[in-house]
Tab-separated table of N, CA and C and ligand atoms in Angstrom:
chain	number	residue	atom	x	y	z
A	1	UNK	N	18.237	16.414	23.613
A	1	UNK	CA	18.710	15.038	23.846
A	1	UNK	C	17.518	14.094	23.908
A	2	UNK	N	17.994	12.972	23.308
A	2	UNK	CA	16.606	12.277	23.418
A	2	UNK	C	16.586	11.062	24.715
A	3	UNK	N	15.669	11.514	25.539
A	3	UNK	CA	15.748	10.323	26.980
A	3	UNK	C	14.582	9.576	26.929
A	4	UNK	N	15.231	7.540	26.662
A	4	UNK	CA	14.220	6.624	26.651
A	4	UNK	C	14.174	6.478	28.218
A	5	UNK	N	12.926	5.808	28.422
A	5	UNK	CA	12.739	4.871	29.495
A	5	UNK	C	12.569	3.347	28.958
A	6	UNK	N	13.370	2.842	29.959
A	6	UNK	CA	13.237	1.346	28.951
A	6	UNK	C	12.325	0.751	30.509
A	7	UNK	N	11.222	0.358	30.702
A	7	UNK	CA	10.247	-0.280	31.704
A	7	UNK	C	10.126	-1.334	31.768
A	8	UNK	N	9.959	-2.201	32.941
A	8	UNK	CA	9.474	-3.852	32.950
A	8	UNK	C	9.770	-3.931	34.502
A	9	UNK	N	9.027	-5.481	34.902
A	9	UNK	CA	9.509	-6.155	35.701
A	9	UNK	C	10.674	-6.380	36.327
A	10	UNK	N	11.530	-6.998	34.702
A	10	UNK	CA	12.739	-7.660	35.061
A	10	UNK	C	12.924	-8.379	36.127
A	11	UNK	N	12.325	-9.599	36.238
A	11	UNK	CA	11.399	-10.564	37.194
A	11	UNK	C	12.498	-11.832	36.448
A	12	UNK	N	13.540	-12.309	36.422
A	12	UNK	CA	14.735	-11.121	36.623
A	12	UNK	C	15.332	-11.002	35.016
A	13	UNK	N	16.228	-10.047	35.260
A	13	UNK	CA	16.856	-9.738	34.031
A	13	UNK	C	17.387	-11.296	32.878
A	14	UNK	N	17.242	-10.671	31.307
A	14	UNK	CA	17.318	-11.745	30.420
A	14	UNK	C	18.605	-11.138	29.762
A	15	UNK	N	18.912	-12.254	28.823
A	15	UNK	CA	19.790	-12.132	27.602
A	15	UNK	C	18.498	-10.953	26.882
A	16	UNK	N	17.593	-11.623	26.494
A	16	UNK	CA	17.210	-10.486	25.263
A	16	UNK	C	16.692	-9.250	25.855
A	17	UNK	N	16.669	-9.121	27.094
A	17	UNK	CA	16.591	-7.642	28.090
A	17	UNK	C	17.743	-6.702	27.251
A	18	UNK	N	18.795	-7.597	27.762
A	18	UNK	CA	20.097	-7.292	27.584
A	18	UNK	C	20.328	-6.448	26.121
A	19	UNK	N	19.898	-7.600	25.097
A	19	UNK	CA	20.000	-7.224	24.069
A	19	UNK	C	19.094	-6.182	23.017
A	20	UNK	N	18.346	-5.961	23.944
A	20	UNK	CA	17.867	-4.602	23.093
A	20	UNK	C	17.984	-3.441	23.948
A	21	UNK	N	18.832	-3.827	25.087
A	21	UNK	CA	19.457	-2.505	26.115
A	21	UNK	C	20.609	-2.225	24.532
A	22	UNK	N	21.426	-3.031	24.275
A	22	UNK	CA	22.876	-2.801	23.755
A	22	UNK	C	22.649	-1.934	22.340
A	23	UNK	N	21.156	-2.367	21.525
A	23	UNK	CA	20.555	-1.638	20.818
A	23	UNK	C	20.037	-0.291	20.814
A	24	UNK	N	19.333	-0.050	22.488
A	24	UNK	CA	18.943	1.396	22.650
A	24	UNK	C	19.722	2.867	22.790
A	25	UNK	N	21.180	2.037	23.108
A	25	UNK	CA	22.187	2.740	23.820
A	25	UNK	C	22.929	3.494	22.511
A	26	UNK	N	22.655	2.728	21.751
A	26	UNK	CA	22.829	3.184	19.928
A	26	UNK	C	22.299	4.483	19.544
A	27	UNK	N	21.077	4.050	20.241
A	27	UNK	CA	20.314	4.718	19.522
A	27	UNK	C	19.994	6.450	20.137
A	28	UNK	N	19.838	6.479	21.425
A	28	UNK	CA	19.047	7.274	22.298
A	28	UNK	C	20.214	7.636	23.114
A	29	UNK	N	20.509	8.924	23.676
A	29	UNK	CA	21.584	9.464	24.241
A	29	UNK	C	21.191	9.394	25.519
A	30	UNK	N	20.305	8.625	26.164
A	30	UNK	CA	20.109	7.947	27.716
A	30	UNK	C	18.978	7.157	27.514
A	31	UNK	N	19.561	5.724	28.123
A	31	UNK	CA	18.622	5.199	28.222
A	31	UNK	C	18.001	4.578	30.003
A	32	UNK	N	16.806	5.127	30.520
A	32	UNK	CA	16.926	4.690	32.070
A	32	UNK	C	16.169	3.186	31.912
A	33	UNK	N	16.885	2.164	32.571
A	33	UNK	CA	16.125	1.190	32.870
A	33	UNK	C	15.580	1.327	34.318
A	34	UNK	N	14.171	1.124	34.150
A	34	UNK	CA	13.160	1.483	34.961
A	34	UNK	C	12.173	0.553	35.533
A	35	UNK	N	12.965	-0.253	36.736
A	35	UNK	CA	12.489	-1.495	37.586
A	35	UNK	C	10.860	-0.730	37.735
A	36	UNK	N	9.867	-1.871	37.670
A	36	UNK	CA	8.381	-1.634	38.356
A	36	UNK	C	8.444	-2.101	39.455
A	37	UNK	N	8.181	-0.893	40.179
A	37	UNK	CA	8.403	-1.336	41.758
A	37	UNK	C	7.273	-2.689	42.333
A	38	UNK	N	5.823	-2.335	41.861
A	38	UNK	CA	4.958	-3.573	41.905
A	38	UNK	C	4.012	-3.612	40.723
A	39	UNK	N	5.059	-4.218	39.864
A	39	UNK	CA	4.222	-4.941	38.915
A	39	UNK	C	2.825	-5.798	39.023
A	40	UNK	N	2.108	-6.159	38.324
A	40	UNK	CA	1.106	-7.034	38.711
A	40	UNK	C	1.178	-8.297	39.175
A	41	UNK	N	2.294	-8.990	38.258
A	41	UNK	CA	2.543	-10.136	38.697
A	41	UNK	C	3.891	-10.287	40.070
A	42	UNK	N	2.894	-11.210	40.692
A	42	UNK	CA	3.598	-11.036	42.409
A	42	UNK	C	5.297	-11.314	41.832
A	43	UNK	N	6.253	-10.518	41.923
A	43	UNK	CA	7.700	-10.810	41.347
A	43	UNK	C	8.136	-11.768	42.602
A	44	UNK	N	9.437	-12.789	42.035
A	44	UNK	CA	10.058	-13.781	42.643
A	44	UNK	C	10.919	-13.142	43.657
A	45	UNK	N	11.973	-11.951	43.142
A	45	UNK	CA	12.765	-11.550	43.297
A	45	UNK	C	12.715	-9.609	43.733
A	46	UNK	N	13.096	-9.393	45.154
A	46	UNK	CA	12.483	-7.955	45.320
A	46	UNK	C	12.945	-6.720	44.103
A	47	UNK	N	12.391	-5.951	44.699
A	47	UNK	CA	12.737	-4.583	43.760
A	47	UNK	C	14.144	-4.372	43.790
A	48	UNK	N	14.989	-4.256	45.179
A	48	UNK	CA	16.421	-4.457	45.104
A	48	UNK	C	17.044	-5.555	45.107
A	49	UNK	N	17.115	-6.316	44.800
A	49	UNK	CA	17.121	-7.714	43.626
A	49	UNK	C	17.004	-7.423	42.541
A	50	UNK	N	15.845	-6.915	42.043
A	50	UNK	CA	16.209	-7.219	40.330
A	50	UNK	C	16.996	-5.962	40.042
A	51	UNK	N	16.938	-4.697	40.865
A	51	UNK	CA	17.940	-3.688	40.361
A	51	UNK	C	19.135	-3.836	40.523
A	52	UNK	N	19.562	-4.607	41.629
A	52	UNK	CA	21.280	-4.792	42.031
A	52	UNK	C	21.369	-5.917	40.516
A	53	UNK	N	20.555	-6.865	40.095
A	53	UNK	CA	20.782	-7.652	39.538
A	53	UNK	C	21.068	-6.969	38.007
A	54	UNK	N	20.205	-6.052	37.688
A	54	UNK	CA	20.407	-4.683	36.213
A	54	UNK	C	21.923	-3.677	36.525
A	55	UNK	N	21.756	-3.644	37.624
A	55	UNK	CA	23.541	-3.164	38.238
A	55	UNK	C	24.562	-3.822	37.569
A	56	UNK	N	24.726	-5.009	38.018
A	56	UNK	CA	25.470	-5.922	37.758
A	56	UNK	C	26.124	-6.028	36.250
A	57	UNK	N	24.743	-5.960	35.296
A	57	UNK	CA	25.465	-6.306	34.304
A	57	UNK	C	25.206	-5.381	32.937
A	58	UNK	N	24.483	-4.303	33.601
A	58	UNK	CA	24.377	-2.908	32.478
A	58	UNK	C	24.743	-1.523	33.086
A	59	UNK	N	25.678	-1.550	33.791
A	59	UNK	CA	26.701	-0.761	34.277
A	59	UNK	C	27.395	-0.092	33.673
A	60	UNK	N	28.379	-0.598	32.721
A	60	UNK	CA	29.157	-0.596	31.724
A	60	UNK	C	29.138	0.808	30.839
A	61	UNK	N	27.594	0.774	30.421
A	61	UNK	CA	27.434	2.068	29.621
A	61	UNK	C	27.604	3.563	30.380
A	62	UNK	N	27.965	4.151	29.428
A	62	UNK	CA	28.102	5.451	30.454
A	62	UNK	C	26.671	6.408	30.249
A	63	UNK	N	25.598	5.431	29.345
A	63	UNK	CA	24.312	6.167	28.900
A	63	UNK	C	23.293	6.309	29.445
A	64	UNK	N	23.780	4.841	30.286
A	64	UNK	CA	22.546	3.873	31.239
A	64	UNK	C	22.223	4.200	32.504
A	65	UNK	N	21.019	4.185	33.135
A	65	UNK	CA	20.804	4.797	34.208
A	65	UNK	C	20.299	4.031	34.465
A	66	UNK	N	20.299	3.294	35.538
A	66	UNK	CA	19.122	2.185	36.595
A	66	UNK	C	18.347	2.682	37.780
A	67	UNK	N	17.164	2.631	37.622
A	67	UNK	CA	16.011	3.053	38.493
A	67	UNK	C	14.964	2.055	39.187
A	68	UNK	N	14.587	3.041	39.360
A	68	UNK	CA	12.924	2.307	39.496
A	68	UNK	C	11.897	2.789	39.645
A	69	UNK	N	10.282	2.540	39.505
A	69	UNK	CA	9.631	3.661	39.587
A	69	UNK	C	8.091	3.066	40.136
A	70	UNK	N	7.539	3.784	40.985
A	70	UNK	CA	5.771	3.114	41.790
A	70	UNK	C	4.923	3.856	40.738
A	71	UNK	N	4.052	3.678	40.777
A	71	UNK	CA	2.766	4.925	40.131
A	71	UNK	C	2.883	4.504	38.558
A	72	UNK	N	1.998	5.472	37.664
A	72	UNK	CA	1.983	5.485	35.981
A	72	UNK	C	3.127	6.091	35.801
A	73	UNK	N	3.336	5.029	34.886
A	73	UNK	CA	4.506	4.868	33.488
A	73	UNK	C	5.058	6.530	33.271
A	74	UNK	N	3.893	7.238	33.261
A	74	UNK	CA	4.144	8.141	32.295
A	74	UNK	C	4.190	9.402	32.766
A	75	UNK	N	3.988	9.509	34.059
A	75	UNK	CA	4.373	10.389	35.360
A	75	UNK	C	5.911	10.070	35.502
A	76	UNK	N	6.475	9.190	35.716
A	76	UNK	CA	7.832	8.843	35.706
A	76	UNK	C	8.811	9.311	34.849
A	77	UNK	N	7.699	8.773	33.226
A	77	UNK	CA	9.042	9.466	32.120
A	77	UNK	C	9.352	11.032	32.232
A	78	UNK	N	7.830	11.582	32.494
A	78	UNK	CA	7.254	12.966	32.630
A	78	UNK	C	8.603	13.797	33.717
A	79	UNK	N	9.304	12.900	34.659
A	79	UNK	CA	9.858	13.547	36.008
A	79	UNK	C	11.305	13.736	35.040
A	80	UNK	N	11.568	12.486	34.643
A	80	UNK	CA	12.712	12.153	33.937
A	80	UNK	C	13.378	12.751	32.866
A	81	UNK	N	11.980	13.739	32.413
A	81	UNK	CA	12.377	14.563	31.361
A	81	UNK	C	12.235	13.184	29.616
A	82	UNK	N	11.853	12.351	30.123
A	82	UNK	CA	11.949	11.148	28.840
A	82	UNK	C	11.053	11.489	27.807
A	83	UNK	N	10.981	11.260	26.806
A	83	UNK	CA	10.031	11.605	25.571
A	83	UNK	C	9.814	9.944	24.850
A	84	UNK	N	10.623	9.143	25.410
A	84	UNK	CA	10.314	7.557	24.666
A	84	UNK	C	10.216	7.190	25.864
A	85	UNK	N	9.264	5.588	25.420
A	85	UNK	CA	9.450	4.807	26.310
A	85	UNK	C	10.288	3.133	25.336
A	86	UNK	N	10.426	3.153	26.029
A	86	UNK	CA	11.043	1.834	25.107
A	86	UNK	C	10.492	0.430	25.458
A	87	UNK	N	10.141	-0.574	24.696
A	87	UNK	CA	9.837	-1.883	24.708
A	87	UNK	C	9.755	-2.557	23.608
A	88	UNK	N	10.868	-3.715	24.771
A	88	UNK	CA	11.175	-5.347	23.074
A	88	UNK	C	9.738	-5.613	23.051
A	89	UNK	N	9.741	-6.195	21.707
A	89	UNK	CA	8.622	-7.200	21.154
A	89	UNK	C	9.344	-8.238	20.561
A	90	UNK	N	8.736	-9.187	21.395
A	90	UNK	CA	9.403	-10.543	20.320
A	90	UNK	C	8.549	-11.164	19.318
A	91	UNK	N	7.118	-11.166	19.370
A	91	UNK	CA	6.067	-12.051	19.044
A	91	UNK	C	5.346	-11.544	18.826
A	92	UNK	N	4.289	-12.150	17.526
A	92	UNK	CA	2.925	-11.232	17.653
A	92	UNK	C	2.343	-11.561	18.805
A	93	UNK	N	2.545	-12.798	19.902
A	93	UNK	CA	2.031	-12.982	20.874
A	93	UNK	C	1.761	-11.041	22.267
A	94	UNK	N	3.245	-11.029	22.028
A	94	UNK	CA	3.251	-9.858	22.441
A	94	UNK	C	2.357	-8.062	22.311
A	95	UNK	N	2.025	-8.540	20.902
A	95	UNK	CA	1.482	-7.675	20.329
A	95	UNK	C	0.611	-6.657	21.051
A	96	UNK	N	-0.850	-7.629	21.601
A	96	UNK	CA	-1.846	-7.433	21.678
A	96	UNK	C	-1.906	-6.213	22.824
A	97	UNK	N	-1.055	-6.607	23.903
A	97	UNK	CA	-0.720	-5.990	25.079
A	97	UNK	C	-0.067	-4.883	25.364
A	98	UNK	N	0.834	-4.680	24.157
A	98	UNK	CA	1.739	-3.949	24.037
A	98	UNK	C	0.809	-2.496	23.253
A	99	UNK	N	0.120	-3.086	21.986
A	99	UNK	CA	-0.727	-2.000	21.745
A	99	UNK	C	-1.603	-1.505	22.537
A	100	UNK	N	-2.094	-1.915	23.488
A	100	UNK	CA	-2.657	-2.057	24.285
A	100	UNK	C	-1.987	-0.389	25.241
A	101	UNK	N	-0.891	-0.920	25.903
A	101	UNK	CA	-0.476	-0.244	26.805
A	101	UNK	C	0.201	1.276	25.899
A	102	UNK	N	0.520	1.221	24.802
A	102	UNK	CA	1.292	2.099	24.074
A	102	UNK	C	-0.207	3.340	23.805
A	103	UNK	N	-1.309	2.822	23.161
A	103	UNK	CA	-2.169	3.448	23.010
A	103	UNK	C	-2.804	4.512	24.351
A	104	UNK	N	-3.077	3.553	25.433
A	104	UNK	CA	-3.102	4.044	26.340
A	104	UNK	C	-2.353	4.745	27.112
A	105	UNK	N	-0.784	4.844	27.493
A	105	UNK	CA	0.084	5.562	27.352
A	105	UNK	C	-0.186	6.786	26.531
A	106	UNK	N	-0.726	6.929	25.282
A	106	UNK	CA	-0.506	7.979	24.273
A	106	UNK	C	-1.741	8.414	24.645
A	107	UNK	N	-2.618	8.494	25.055
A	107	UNK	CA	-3.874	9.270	25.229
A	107	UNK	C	-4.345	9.880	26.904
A	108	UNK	N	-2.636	9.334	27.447
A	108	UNK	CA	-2.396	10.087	28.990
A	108	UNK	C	-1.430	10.673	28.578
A	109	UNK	N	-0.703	10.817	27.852
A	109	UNK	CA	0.742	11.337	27.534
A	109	UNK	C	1.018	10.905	26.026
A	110	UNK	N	0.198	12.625	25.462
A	110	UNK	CA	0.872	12.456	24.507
A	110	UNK	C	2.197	13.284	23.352
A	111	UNK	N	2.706	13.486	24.144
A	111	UNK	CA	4.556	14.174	24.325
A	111	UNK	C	4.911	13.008	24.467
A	112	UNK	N	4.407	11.802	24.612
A	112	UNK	CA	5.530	10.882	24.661
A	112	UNK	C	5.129	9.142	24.013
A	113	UNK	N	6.462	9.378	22.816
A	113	UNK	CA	6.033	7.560	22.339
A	113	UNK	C	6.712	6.670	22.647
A	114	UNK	N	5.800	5.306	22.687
A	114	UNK	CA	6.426	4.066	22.931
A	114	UNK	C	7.353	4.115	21.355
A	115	UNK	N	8.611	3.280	21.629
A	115	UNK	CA	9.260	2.920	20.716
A	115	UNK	C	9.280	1.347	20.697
A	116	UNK	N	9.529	0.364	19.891
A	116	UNK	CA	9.282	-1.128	20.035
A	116	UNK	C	10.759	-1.372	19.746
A	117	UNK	N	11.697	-1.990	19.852
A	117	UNK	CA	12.927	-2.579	19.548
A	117	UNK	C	12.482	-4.238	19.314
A	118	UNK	N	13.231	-4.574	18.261
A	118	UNK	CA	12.976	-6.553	18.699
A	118	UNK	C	14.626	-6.871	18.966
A	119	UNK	N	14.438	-7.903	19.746
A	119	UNK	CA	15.758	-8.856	20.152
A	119	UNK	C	16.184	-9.837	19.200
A	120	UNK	N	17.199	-10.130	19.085
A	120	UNK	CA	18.275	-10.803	18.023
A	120	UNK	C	17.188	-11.984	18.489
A	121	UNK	N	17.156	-12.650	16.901
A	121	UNK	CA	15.794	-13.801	17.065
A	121	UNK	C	16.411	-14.661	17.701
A	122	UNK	N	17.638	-14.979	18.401
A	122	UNK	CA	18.230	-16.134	19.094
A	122	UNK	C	17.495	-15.661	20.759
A	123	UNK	N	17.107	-14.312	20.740
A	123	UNK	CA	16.444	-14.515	22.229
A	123	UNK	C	14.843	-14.388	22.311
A	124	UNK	N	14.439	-14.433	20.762
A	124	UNK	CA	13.228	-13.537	20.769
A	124	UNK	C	12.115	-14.786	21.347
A	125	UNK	N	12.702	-15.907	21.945
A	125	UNK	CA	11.492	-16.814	22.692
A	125	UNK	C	11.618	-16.823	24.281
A	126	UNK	N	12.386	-16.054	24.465
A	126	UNK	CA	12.877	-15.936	26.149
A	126	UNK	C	12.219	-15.028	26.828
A	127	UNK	N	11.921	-15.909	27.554
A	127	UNK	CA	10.416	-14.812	28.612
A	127	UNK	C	11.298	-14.595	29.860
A	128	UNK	N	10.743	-14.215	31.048
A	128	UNK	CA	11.335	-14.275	32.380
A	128	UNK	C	10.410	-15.535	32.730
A	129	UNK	N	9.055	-15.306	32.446
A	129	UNK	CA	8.096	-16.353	33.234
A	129	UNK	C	8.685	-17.305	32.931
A	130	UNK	N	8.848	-18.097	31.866
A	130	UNK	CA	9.583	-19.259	31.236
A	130	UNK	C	10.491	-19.809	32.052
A	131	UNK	N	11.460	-18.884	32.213
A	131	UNK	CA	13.001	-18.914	32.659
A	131	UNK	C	12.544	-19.474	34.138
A	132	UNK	N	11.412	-18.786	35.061
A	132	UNK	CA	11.421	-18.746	35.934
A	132	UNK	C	10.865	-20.241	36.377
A	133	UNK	N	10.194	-20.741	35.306
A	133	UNK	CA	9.371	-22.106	35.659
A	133	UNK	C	10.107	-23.121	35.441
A	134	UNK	N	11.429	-22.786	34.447
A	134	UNK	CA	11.985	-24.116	34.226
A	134	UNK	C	13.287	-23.976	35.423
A	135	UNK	N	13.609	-22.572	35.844
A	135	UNK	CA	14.416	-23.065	37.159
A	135	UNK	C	13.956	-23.510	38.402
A	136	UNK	N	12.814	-23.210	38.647
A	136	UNK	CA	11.618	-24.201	39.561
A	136	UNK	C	11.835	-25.347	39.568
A	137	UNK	N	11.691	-26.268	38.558
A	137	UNK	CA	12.246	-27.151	38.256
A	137	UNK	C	13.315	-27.738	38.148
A	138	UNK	N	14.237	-27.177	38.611
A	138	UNK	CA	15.410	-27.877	38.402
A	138	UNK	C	16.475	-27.894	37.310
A	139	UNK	N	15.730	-26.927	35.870
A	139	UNK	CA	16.509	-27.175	35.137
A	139	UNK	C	17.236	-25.571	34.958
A	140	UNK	N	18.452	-25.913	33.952
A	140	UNK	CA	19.780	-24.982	33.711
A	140	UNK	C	19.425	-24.173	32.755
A	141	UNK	N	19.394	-22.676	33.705
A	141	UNK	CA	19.023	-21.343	32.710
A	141	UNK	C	20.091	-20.524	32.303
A	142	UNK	N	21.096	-21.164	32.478
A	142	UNK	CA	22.777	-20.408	31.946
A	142	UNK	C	22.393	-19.654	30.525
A	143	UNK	N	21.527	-20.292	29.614
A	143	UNK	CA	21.584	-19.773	28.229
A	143	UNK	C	21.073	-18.848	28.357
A	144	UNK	N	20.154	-18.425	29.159
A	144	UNK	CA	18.647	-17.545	29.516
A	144	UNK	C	19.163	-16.617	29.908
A	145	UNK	N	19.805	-16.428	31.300
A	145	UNK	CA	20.357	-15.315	31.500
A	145	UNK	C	21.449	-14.801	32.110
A	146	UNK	N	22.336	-14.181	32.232
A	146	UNK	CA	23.702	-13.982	32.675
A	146	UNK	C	24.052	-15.169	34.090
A	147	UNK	N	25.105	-15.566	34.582
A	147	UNK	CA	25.441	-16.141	35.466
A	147	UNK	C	24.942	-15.647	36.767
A	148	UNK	N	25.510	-14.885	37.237
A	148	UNK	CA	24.704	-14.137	38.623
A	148	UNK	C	23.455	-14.051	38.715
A	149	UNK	N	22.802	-14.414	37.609
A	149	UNK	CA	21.149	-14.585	37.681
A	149	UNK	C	20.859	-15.992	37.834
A	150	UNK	N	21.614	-16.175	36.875
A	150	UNK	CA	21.461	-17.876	36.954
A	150	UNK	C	21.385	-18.775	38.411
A	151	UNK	N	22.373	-18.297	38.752
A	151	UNK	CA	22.949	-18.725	40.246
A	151	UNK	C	22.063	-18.254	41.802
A	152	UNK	N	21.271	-16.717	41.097
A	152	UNK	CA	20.375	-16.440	41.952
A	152	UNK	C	19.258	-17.366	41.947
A	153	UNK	N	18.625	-17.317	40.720
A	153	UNK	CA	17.223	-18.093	40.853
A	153	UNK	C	17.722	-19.652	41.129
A	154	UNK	N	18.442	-20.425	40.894
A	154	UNK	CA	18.683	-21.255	41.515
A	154	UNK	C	18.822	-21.289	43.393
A	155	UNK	N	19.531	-20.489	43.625
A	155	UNK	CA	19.293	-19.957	45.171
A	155	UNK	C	18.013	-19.871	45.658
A	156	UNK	N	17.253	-18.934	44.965
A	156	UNK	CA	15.622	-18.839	45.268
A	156	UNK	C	14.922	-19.651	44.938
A	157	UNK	N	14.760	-20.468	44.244
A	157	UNK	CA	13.504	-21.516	43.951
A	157	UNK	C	13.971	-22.311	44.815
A	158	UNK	N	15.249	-22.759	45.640
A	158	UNK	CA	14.912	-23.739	46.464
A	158	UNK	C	14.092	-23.099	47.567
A	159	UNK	N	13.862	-21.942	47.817
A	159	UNK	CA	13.242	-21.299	49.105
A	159	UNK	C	12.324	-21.101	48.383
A	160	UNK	N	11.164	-21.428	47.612
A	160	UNK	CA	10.032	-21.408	47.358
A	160	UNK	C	9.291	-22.353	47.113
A	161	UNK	N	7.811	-22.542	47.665
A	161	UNK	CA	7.195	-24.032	47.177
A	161	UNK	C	7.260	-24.412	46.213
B	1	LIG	O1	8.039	-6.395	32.104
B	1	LIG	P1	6.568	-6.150	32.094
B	1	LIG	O2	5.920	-6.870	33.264
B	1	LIG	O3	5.928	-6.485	30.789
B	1	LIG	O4	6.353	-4.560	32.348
B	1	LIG	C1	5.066	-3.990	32.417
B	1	LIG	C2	5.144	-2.526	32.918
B	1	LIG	C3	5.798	-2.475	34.279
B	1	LIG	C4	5.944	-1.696	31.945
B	1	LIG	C5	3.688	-1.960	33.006
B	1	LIG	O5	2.909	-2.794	33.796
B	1	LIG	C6	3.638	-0.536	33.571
B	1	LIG	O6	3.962	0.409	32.895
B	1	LIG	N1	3.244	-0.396	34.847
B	1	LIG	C7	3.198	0.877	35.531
B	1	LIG	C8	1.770	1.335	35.760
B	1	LIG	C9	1.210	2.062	34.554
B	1	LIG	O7	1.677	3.099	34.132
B	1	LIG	N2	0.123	1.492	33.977
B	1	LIG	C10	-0.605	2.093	32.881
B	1	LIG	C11	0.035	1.856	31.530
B	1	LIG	S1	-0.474	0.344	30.834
């Protein structure tokens, strides 16, 4: 059987998260989405936050598994039995980082490859950071990402400077 790990932040969950979950599930006979417990960048929203929030709305599949995980990437897939890891690319912006981490990944673990998926180009400019700065502001991220998210970060940015 082939088991992805699909990894990130999810600082919080997107449409094009979403949409290359609906792609993997195609593809790969489990896919775990795999909250970073502490990412680098200080997250808005806790670890159970953004997982109740991946609860919420990738449930559905009967393929999907929601986690989370502390430590290297690749100790995790390693527990999980995973042989992929999975990650969207939208941009060559993305690129650099991504080879970056995939290479390195492959020369700690190499039983196991990154796979790249891209998101339907209607999401492929949707960041979380983005999302997160323009609801700071005040403005309406309904397009960005599911309602219950929407409605969260609106909740939270008023409790933040
Ligand atoms: O959504 P993000 O922030 O782009 O996800 C980045 C993430 C969490 C996948 C990456 O930072 C990660 O794998 N962190 C775990 C620590 C690790 O294994 N680091 C070495 C591989 S680069």
């Amino acid at each position: 059987v082939s088991i992805a790990v699909y990894p990130g932040s999810f600082d919080p969950l997107t449409f094009g998260h979403l949409d290359v979950l609906e792609r993997a599930v195609k593809i790969f006979d489990k896919v775990i989405i795999a909250v970073a417990k502490n990412p680098d960048k200080d997250p808005l929203f806790t670890l159970e936050e953004r997982v109740q929030m991946i609860r919420a709305h990738a449930e559905g599949h009967s393929n999907v598994d929601i986690d989370f995980f502390d430590g290297l990437l690749i100790n995790y897939a390693h527990r999980k039995k995973a042989t992929v890891i999975l990650r969207g690319l939208r941009a060559v912006s993305d690129f650099e980082f991504e080879f970056q981490m995939a290479l390195t990944n492959r020369k700690l673990a190499d039983d196991i490859e990154t796979v790249f998926m891209m998101p339907s180009e209607s999401y492929s400019y949707l960041s979380s950071r983005i999302i997160k700065a323009v609801a700071k502001l005040g403005g309406n991220v309904e397009d960005f990402v599911p309602k219950l998210v929407a409605k969260r970060l609106k909740g939270r940015v008023g409790l933040v400077k």
